[in-house]
CSV table of C-alpha atoms in Angstrom, one decimal:
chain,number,residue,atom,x,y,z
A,63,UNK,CA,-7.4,21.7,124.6
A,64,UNK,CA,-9.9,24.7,125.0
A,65,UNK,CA,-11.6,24.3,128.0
A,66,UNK,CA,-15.4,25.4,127.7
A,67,UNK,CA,-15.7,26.5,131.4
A,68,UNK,CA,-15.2,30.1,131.9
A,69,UNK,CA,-15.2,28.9,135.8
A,70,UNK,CA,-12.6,26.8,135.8
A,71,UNK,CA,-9.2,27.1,137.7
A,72,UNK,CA,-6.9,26.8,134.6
A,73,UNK,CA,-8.2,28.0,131.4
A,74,UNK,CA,-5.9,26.4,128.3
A,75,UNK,CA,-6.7,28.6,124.8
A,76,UNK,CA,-4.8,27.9,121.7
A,77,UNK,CA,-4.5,32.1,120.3
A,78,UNK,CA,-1.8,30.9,116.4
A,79,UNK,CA,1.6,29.1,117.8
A,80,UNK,CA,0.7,30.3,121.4
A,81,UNK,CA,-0.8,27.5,124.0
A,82,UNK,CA,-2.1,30.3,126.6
A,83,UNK,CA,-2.7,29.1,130.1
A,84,UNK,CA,-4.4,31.4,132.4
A,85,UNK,CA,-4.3,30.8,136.1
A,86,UNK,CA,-8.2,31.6,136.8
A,87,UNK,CA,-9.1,32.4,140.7
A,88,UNK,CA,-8.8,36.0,141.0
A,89,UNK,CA,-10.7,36.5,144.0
A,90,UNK,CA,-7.8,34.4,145.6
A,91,UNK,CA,-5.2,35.9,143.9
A,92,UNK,CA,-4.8,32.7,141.4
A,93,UNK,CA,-4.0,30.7,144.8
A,94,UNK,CA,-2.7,27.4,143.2
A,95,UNK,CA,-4.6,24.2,144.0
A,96,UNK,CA,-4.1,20.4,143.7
A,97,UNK,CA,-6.9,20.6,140.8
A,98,UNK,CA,-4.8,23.5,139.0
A,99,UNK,CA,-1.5,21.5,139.9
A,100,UNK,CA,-2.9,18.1,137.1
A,101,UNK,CA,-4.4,20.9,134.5
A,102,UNK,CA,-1.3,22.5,133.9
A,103,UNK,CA,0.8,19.5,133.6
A,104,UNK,CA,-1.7,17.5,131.7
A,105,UNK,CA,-1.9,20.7,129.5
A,106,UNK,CA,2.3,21.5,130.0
A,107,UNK,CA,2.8,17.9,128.6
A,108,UNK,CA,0.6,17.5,125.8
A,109,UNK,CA,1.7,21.1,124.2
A,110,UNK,CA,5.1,19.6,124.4
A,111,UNK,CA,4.0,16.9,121.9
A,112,UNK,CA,1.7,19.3,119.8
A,113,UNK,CA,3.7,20.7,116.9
A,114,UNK,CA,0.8,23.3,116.3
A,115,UNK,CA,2.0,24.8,119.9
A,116,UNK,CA,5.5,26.7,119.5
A,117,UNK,CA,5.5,29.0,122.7
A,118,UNK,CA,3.5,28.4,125.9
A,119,UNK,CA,2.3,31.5,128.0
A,120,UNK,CA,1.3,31.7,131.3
A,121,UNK,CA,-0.8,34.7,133.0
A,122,UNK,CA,-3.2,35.6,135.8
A,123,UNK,CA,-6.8,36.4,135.9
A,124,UNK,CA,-7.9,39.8,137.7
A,125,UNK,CA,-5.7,43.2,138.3
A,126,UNK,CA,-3.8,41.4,141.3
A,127,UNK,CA,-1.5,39.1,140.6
A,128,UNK,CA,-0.3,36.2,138.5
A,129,UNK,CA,-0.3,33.6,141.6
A,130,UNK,CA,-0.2,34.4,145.4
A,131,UNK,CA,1.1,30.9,146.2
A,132,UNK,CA,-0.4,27.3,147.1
A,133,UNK,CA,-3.5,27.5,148.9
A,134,UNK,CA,-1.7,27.2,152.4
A,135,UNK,CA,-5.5,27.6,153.8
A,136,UNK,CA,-6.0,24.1,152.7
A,137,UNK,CA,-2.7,22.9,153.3
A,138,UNK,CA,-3.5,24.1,157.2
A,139,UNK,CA,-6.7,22.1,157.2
A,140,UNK,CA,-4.7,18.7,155.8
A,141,UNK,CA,-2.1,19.3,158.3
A,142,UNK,CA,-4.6,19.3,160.9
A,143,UNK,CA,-5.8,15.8,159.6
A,144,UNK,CA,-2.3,14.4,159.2
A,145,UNK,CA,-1.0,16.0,156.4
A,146,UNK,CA,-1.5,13.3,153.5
A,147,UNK,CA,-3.5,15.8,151.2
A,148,UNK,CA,-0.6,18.9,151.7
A,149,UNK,CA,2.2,16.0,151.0
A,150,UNK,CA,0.5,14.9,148.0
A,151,UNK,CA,-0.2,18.3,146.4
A,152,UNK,CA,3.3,18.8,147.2
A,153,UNK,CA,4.7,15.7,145.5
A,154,UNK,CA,2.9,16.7,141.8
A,155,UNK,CA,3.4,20.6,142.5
A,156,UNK,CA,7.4,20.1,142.9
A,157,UNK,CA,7.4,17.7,140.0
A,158,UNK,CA,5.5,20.4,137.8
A,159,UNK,CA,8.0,23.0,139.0
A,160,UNK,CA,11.0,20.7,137.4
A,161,UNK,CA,8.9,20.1,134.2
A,162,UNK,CA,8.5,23.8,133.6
A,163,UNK,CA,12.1,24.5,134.0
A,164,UNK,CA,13.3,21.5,131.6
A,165,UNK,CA,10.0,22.3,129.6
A,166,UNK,CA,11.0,22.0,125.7
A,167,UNK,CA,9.4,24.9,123.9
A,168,UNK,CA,9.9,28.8,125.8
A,169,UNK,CA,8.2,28.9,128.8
A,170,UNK,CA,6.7,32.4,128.7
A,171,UNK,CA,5.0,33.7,132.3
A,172,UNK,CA,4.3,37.4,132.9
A,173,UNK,CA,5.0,38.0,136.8
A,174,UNK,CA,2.7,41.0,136.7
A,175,UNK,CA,1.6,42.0,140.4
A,176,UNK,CA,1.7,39.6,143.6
A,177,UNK,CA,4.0,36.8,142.4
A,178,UNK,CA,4.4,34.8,145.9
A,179,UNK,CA,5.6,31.1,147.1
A,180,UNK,CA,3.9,28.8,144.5
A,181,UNK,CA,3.7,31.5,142.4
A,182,UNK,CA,7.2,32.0,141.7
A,183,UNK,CA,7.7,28.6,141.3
A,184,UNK,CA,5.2,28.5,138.5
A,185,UNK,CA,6.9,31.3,136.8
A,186,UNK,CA,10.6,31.5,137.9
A,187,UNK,CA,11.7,28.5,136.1
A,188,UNK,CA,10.4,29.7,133.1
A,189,UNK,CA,12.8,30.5,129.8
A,190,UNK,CA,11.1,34.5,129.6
A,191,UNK,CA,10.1,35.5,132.6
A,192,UNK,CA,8.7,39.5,132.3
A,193,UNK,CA,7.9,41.3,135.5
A,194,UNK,CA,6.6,44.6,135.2
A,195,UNK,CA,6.3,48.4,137.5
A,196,UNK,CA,3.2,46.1,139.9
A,197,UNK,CA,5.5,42.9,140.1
A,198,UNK,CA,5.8,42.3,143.5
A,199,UNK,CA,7.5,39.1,144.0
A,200,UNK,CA,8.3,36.9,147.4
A,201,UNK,CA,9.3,33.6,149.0
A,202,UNK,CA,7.5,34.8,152.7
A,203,UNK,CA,7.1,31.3,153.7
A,204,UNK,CA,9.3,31.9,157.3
A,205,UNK,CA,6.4,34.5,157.7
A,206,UNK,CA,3.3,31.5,158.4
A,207,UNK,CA,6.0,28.9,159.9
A,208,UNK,CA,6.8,27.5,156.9
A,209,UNK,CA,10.1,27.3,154.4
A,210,UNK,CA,10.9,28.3,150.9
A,211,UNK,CA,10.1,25.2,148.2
A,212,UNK,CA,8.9,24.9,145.0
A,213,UNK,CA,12.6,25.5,143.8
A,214,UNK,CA,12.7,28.7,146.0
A,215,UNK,CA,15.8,27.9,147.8
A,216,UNK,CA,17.9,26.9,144.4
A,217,UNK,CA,16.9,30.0,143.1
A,218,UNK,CA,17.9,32.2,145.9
A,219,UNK,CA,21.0,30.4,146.9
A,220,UNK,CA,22.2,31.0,143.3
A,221,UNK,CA,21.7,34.8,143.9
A,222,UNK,CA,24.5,37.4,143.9
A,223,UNK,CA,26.3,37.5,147.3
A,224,UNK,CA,23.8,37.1,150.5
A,225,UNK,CA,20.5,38.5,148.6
A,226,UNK,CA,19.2,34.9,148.4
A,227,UNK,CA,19.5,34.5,152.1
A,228,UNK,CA,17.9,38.1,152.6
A,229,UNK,CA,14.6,37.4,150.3
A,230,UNK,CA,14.4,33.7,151.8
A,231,UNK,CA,14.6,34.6,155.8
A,232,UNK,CA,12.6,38.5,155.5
A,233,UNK,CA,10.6,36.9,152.8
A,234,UNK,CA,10.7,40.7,151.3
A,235,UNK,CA,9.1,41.4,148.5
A,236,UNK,CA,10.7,42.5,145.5
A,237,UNK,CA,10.0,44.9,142.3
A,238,UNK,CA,11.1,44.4,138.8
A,239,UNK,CA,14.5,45.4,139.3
A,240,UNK,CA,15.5,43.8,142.2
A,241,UNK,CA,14.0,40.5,140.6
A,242,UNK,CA,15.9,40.5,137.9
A,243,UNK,CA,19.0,41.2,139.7
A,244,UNK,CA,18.6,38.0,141.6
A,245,UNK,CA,17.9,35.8,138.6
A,246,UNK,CA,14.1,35.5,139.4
A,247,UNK,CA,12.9,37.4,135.9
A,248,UNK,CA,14.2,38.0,132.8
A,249,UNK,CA,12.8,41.0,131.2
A,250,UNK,CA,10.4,44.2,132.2
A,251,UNK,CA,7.9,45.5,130.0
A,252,UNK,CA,5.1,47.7,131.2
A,253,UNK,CA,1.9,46.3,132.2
A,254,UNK,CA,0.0,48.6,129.6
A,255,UNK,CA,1.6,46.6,126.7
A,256,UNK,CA,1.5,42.6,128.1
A,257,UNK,CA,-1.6,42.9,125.9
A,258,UNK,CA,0.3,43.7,123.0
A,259,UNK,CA,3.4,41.2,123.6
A,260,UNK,CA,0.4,38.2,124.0
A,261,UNK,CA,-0.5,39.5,120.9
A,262,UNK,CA,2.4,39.5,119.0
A,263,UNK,CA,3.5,36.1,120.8
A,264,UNK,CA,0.6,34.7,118.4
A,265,UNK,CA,2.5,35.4,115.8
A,266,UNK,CA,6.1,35.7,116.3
A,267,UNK,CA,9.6,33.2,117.7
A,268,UNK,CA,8.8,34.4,121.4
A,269,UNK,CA,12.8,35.6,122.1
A,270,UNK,CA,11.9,38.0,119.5
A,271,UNK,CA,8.6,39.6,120.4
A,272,UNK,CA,10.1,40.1,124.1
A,273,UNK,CA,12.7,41.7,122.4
A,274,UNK,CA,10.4,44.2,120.6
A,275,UNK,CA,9.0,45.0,124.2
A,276,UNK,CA,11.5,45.1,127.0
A,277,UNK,CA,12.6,48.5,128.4
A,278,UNK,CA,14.7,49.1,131.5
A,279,UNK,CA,12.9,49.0,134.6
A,280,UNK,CA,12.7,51.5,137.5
A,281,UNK,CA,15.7,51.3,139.8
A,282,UNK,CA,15.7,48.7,142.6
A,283,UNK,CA,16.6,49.0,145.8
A,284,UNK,CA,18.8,45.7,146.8
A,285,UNK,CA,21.6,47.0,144.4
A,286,UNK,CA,22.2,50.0,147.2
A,287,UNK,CA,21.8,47.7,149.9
A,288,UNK,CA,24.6,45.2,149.3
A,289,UNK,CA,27.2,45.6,151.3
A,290,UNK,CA,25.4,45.5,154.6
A,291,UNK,CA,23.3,42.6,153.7
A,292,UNK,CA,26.5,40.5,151.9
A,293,UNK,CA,28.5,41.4,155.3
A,294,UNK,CA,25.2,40.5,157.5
A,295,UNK,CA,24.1,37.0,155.8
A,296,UNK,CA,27.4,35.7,155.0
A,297,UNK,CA,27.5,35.0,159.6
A,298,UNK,CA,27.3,31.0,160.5
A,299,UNK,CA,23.9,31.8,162.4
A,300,UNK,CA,20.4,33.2,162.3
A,301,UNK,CA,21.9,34.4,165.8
A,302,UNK,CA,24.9,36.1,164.7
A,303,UNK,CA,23.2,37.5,161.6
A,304,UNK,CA,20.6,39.3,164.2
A,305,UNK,CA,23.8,40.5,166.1
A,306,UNK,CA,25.3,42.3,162.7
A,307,UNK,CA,21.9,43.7,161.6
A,308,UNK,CA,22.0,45.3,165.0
A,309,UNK,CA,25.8,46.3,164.7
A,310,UNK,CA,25.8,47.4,160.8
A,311,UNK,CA,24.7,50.8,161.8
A,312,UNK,CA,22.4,51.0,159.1
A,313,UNK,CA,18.5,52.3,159.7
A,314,UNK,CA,17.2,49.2,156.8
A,315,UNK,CA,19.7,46.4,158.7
A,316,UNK,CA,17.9,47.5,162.2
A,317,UNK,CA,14.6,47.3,160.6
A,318,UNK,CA,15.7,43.9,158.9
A,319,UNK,CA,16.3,42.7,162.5
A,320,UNK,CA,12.9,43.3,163.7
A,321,UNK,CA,11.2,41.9,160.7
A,322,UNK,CA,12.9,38.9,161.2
A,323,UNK,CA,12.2,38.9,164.8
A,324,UNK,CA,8.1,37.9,163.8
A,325,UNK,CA,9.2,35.2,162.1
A,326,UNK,CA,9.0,31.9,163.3
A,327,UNK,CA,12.7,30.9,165.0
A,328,UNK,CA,12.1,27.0,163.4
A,329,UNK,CA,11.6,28.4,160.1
A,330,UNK,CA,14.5,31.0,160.1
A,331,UNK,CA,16.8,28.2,161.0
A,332,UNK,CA,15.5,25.5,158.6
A,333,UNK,CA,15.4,28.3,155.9
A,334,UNK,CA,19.2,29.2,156.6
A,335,UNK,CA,20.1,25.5,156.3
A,336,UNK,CA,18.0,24.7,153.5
A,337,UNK,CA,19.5,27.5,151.2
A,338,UNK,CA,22.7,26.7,152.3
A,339,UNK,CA,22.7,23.0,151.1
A,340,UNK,CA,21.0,24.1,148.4
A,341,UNK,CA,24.1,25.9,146.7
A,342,UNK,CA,25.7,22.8,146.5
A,343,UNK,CA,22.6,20.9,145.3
A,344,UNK,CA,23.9,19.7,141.7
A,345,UNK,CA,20.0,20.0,139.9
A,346,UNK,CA,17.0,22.1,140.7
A,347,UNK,CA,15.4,18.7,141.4
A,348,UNK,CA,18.2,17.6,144.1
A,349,UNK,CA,16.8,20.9,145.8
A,350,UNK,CA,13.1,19.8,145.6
A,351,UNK,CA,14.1,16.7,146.4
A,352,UNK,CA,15.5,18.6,149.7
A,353,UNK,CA,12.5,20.6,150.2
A,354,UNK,CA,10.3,18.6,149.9
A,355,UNK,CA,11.6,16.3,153.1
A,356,UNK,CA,11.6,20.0,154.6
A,357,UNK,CA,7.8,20.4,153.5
A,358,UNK,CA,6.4,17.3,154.6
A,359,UNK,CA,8.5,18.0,158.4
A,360,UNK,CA,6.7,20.9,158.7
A,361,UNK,CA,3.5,19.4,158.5
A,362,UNK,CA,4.6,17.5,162.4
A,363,UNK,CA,5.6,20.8,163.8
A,364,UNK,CA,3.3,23.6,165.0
A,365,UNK,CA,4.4,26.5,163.5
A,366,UNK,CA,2.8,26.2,160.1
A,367,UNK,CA,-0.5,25.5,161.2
A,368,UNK,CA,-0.1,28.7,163.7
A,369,UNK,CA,1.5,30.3,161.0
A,370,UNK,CA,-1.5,30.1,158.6
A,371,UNK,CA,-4.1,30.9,161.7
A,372,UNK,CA,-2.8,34.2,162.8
A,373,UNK,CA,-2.0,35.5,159.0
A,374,UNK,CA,-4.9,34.2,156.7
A,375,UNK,CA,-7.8,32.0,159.0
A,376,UNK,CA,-8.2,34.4,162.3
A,377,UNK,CA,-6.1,37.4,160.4
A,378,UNK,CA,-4.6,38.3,164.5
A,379,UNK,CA,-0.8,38.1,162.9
A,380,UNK,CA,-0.1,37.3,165.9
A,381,UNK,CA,1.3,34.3,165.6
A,382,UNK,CA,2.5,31.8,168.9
A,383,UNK,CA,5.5,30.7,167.9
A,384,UNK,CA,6.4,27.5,169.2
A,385,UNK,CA,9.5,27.0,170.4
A,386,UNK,CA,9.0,31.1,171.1
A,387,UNK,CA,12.8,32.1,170.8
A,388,UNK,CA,15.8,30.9,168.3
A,389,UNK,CA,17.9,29.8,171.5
A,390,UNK,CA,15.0,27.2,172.0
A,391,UNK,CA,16.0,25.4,168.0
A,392,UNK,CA,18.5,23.6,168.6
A,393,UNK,CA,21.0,21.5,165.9
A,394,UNK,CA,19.2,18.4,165.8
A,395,UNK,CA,15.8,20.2,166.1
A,396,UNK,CA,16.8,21.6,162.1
A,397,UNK,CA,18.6,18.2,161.4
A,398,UNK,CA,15.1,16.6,161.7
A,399,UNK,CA,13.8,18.4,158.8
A,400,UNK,CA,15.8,17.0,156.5
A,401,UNK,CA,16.0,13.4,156.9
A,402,UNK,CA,15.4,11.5,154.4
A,403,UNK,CA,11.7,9.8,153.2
A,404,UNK,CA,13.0,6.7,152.5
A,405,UNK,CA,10.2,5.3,150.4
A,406,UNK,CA,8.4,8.4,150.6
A,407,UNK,CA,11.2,10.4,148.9
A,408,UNK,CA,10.2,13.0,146.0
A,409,UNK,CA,11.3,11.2,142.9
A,410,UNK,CA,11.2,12.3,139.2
């Protein structure tokens, strides 16, 4: 399954026991699209089947990232048209997330540079996931009026202490410690020598040739920051966790409180919820199942396609939230997001 096309959006090589996909838009940072969604499970599932194909890697064309998310520039324009495109894209792109993290053979993804949204859920299910010093890596969906999915909020949820609730309502970004410390990545190995590791990969059981390669990464930052952010996040509210960023005393927790200030006041309080149910959600696909009723909610509210305007189409980031303030979301305003499909429920 070699695909001839040096243009196209997924390129599948076969390099010994390795099935290599490479993610193949880098002047969009790999954005994923419905098209790249069907080649890398039609690839995913026949590699599963090929004996020839022991490990499967995933990587990024171009310097700047592995994936930058789902292309929310056309998710914008199908929301503007009723949504039925984004809600499909969604459907295949959650059910690919669950079939990488139940995938059969190790899942190998190197998370080097901007690692964002549908990004991370590409990667972050995987068996070896190596971020290196560039990995920069984000759920900043509250950012365009939006909420975390493709697994996002499983992930974060099961995070030490609060940090889950701090990457999923900031939508920080995080380096190759920090990642690892809240079980997004596996391993760091220098960029210089993913070369190599592909290489060896070729040749050698995959748990093995990581081992050859991994090295301890430069210090994080979240580790320091604990106590203010477990103390902060662990409040009932988005409101009251405002009100202890503001009484922590801390220069970062003040600074945390005015970042999420520009989010969108919806998305904070969806986010909260959703990561919240989704500790208790018994399967990663129990919390897809949850987000995507959140996803295809957001495509009837305003905020995600003002979201997308002010940070990627006009580029103002200026965005008008709407409702403007967190006292305006009310209970049963973030109770609507998550009521259930009916027949239009995300099965697997």
């Amino acid at each position: 399954m070699t695909h001839t096309d040096p243009e196209a959006p997924v390129l599948p090589r076969r390099e010994g026991r390795v099935g290599h996909l490479v993610l193949n838009r880098p002047r969009a940072i790999n954005a994923l699209t419905h098209e790249m969604v069907h080649r890398l499970d039609e690839t995913l599932r026949a590699w599963a089947e090929d004996p020839a194909v022991a490990t499967v890697l995933l990587t990024g064309a171009g310097e700047r990232g592995l994936c930058a998310g789902g292309d929310i520039r056309a998710v914008r324009e199908s929301a503007l048209r009723g949504g039925a495109e984004a809600a499909a894209f969604w459907r295949d792109e959650y059910r690919l997330n669950a079939l990488i993290a139940r995938y059969p053979k190790p899942y190998v993804t190197f998370m080097d540079g901007i690692v964002m949204g549908g990004g991370v859920g590409l990667s972050a299910h995987g068996s070896l996931r190596i971020v290196t010093e560039r990995s920069k890596v984000a759920m900043p969906e509250t950012g365009i009026g939006f909420a975390p999915d493709v697994g996002g909020t499983y992930l974060l949820s099961r995070a030490p202490g609060e940090l889950g609730t701090h990457l999923a309502l900031t939508g920080t970004a995080v380096g190759a410690a920090d990642a690892r410390l809240c079980g997004l990545a596996d391993h760091f190995v220098p960029a210089e020598r993913l070369d190599d590791l592909a290489g060896d990969l070729a040749t050698t059981e995959a748990a093995e040739a990581v081992e050859r390669y991994r090295e301890t990464p430069p210090e994080g930052i979240l580790d320091r920051q604990r106590e203010w952010i477990d103390h902060c996040y662990a409040a009932p509210t988005v409101e009251q966790i405002l009100d202890r960023l503001h009484a922590a005393g801390s220069p970062e927790a003040k600074e945390t409180a005015e970042l999420l200030f520009s989010k969108s006041p919806t998305s904070l309080k969806v986010t909260l919820e959703a990561v919240r149910r989704a500790r208790t959600a018994p399967t990663l696909e129990d919390a897809l199942a949850q987000e995507y009723r959140v996803s295809c909610a957001t495509l009837r509210s305003p905020d995600l396609v003002e979201g997308v305007r002010a940070q990627v189409v006009d580029k103002d980031r200026r965005p008008r939230w709407s409702p403007a303030t967190l006292d305006e979301v009310g209970a049963a305003d973030v109770a609507g997001f998550f009521e259930d499909l009916g027949a239009d429920e995300l099965t697997f």
